[in-house]
Short mmCIF file of C-alpha atoms in Angstrom, two decimals:
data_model
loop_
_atom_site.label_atom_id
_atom_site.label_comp_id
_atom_site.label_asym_id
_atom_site.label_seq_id
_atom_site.Cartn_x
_atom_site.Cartn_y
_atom_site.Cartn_z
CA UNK P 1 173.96 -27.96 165.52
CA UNK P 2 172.73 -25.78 162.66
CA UNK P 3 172.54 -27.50 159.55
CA UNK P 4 175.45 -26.64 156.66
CA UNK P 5 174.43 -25.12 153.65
CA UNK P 6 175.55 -28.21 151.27
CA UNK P 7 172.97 -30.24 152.95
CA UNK P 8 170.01 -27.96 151.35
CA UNK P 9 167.65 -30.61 149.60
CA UNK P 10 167.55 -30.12 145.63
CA UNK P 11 164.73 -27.66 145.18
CA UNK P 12 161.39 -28.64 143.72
CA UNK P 13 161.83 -25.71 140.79
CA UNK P 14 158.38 -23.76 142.49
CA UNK P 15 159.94 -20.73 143.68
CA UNK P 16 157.06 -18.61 142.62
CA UNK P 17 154.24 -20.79 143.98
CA UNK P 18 153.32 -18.93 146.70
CA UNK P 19 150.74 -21.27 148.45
CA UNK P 20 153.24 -24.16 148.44
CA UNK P 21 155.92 -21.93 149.91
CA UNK P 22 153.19 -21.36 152.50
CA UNK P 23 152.42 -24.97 153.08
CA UNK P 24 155.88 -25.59 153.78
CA UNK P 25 155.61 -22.53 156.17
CA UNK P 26 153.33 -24.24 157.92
CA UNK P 27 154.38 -27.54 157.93
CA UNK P 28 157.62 -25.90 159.68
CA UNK P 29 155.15 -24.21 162.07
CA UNK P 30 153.39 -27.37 163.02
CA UNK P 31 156.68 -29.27 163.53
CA UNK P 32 158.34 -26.21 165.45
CA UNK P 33 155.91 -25.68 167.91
CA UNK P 34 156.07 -22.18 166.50
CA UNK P 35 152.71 -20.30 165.40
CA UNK P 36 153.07 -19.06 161.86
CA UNK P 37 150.70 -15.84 162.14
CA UNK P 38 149.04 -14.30 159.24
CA UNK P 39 150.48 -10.65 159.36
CA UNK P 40 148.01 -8.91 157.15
CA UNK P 41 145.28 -9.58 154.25
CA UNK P 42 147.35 -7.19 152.36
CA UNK P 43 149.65 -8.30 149.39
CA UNK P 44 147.74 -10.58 147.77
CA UNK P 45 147.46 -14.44 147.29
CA UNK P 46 146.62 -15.94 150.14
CA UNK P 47 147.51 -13.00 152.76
CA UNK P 48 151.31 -12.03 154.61
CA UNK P 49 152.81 -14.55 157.66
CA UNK P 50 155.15 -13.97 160.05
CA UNK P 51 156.93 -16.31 162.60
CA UNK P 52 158.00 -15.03 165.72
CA UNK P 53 159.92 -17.85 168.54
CA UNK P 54 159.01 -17.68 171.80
CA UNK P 55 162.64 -17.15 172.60
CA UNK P 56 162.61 -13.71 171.50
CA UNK P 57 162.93 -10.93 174.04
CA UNK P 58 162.74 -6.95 173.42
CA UNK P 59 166.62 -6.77 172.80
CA UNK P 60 168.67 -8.87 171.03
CA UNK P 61 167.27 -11.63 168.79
CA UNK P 62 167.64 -11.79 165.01
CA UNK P 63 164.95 -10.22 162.20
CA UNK P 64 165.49 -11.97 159.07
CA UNK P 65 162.81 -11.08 156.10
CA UNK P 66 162.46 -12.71 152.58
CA UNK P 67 160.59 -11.62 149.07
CA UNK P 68 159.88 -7.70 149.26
CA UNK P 69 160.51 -7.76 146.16
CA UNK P 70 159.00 -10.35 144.59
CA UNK P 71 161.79 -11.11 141.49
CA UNK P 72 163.89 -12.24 143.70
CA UNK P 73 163.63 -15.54 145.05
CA UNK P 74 166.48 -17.12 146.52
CA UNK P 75 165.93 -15.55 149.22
CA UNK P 76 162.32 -16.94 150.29
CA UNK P 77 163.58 -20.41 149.05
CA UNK P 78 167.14 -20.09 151.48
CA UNK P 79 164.84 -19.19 154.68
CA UNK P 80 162.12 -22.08 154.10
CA UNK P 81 165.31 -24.31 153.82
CA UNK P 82 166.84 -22.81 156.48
CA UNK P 83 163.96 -23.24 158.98
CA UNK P 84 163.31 -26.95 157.84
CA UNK P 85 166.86 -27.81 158.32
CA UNK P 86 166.74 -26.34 162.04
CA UNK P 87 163.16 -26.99 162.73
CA UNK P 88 163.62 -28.62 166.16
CA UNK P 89 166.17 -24.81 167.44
CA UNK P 90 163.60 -22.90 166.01
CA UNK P 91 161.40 -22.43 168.84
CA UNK P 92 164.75 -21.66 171.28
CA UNK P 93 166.23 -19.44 169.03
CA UNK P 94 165.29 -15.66 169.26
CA UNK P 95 163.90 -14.98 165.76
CA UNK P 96 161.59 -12.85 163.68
CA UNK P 97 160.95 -14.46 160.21
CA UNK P 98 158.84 -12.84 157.03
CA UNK P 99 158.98 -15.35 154.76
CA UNK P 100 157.48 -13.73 152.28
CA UNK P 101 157.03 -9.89 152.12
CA UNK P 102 155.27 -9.40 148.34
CA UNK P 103 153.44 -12.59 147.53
CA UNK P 104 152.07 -11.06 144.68
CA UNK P 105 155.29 -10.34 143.51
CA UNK P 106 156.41 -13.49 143.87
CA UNK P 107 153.89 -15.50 142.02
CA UNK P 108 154.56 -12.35 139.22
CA UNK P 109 157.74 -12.38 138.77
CA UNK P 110 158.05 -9.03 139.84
CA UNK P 111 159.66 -6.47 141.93
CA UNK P 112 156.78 -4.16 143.08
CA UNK P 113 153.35 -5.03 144.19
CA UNK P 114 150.01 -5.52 143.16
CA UNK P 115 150.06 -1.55 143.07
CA UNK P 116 153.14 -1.14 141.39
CA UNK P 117 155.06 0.02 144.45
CA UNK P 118 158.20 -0.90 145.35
CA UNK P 119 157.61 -1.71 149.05
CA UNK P 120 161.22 -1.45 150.15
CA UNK P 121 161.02 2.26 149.43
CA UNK P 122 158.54 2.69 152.22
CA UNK P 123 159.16 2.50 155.27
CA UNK P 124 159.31 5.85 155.95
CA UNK P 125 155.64 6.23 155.67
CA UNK P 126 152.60 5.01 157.63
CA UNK P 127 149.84 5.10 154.91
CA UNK P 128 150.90 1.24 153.44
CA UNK P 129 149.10 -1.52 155.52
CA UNK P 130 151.87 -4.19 154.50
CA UNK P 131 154.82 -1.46 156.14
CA UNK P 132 152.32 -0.19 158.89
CA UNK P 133 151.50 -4.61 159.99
CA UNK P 134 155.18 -5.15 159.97
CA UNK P 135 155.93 -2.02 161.95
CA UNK P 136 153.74 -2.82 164.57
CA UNK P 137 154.98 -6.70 164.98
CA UNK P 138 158.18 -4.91 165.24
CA UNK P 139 157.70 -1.86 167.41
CA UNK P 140 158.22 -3.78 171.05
CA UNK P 141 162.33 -4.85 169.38
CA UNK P 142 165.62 -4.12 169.32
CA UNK P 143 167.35 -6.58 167.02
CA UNK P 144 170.98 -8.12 167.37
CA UNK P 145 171.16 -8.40 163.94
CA UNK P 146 168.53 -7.42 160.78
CA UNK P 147 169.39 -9.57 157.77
CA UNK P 148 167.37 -8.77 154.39
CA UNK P 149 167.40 -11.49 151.46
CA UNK P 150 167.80 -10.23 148.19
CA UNK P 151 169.25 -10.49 144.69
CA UNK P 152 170.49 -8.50 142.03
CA UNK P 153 169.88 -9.33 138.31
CA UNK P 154 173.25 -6.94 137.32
CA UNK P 155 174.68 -9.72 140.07
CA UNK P 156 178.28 -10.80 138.57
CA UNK P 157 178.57 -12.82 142.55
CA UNK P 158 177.76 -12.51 145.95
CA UNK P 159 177.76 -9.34 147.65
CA UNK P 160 176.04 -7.32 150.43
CA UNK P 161 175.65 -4.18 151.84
CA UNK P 162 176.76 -3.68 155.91
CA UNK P 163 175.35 -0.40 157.48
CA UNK P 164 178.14 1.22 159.84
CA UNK P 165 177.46 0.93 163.29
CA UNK P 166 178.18 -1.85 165.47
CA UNK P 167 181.68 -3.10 165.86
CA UNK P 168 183.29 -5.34 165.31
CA UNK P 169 181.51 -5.59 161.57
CA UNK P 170 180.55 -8.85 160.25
CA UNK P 171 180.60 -8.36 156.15
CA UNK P 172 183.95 -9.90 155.76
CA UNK P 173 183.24 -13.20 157.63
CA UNK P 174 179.66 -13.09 156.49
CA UNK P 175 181.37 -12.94 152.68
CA UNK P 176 184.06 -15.80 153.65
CA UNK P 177 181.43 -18.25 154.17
CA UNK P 178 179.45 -17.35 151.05
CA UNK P 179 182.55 -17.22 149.29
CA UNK P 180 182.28 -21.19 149.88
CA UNK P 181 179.31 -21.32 147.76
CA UNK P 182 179.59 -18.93 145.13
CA UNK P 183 181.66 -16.76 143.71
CA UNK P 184 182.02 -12.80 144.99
CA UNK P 185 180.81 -10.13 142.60
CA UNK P 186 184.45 -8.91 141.89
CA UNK P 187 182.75 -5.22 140.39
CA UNK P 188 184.38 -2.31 142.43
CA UNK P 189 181.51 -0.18 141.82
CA UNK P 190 177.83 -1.56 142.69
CA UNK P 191 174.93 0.03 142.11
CA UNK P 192 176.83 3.50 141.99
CA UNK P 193 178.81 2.54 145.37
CA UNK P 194 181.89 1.53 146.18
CA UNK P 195 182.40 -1.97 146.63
CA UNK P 196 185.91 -3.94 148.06
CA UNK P 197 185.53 -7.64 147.55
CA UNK P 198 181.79 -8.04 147.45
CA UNK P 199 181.48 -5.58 150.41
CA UNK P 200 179.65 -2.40 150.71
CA UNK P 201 180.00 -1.16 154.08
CA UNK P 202 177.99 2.26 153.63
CA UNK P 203 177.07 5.32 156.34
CA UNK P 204 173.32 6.67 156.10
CA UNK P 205 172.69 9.09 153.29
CA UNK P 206 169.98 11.71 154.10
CA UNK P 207 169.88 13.22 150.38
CA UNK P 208 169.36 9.86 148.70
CA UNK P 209 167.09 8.88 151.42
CA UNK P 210 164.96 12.26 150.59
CA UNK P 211 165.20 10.78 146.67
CA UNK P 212 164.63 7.34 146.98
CA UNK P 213 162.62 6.55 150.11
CA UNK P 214 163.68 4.40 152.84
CA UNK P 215 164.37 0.99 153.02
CA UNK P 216 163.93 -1.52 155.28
CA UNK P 217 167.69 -2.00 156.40
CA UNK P 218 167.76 1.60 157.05
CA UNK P 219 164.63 1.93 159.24
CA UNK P 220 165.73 -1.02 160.96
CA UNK P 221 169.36 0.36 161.73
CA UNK P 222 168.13 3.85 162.67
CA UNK P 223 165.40 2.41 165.17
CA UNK P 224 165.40 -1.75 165.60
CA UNK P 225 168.54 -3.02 164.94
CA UNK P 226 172.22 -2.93 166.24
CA UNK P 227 173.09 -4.08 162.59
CA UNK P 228 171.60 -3.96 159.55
CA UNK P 229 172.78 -6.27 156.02
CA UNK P 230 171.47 -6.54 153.01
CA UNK P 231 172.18 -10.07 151.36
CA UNK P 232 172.64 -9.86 147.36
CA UNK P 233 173.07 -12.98 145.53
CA UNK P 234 173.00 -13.13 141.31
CA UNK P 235 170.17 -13.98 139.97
CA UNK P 236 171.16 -15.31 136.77
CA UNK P 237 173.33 -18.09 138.70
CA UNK P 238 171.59 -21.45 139.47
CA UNK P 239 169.03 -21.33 142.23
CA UNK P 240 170.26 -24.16 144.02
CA UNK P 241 173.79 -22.16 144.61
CA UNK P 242 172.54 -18.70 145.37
CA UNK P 243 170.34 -20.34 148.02
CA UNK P 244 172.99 -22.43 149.39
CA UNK P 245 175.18 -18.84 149.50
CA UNK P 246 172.38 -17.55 151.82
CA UNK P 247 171.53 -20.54 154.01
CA UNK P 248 175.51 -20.19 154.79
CA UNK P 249 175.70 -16.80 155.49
CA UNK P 250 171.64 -17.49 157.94
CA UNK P 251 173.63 -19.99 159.38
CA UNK P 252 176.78 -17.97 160.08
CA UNK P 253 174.55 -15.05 161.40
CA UNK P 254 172.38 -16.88 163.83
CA UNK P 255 176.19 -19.00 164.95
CA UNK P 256 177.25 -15.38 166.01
CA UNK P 257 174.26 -14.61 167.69
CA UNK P 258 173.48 -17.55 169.98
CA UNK P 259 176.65 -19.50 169.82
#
């Protein structure tokens, strides 16, 4: 049975240590059966990992990445928990993790990289060895489901974005069981969009793609992934409660995947 998100040990307060978070990573490796694979030397610290099951086929499976931008940390924490709660699935269930996609932003405190860049406004080029190592891990997959772990400093509650595609959606249910955890930004206009409830359920853009740059829910809905969400929880509430928000809604996700 996947593990509930009140059972999420009390946190150790070292979301920004990187090479903990990594032993951890590994310990969850060793215990798994499940290789944790150093993606690329890029990024900083002590280099980018990925963890892929040996359950996962070309279609269908679940992506799930943590940390691109590296103020944000909830995230990282609520898949390291995640995976230590289910340690003994993880090798059956059909998963892509990045645990951590901006280490150096992570130990920082901050939202770009080492070069200043804010890396999930990139995917639409090739010339970034962190973007070009995690296209190529990808390139073989067509994901089930593409869930992206982030936070929002503005954050008055829990909220996400759903790209429109596959039905039926899954942002209301997804919200329901984060809704048990913490509360759901009430704002009806987030980030410049429209929001009902905490949910932003949002067609592709081209002109503010052009402007912006694309992220990594969008190249994964227009070529890897049947769905695409973006996970926001506020980062001015306790840690312990936004990661319990997103271990619920990992939990929920992979429930609707393999049952």
């Amino acid at each position: 049975m996947i593990g509930k998100a009140p059972n999420v040990k009390p946190l150790a307060h070292r979301a920004h240590d990187y090479r903990f978070l990594i032993q951890r990573w590994r310990s969850v490796a060793r215990r798994a059966g499940v290789p944790l694979q150093r993606l690329t030397a890029a990024g900083g610290e002590d280099g980018v990992f990925f963890l892929k099951s040996p359950a996962l086929k070309d279609t269908g499976g679940i992506y799930i990445s943590a940390g691109i931008h590296g103020d944000e940390p909830a995230g990282v924490e609520a898949l390291v928990a995640w995976a230590e709660t289910n340690v003994r699935r993880l090798a059956r269930l059909p998963l892509l993790l990045f645990p951590c996609l901006n280490p150096w932003g992570l130990v920082h405190n901050r939202r770009t990289d080492a070069a200043d860049l804010d890396l999930n406004r990139l995917f639409h080029r090739d010339d970034q060895p962190l973007i070009q190592a995690v296209k190529r891990v990808v390139a073989p997959c067509f994901f089930e489901v593409a869930l992206m772990l982030h936070e929002d400093y503005d954050g008055q509650g829990f909220y996400l974005y759903e790209i429109k595609r596959a039905l039926p959606f899954w942002g209301e249910e997804l919200l329901a069981v984060a809704g048990q955890e913490i509360a759901i930004d009430p704002r009806v206009k987030i980030e410049g969009r429209r929001s009902q409830a905490g949910l932003i359920r949002r067609r592709i853009e081209r002109r503010w793609l052009e402007r912006v740059g694309y992220p990594e829910a969008i190249w994964l809905h227009k070529f890897h992934a049947r769905r695409a969400l973006t996970i926001e929880t506020p980062s001015e509430f306790a840690l312990e409660q936004r990661v319990r928000a997103q271990v619920a809604v990992l939990d929920e996700s992979v429930r609707r995947v393999v049952g």
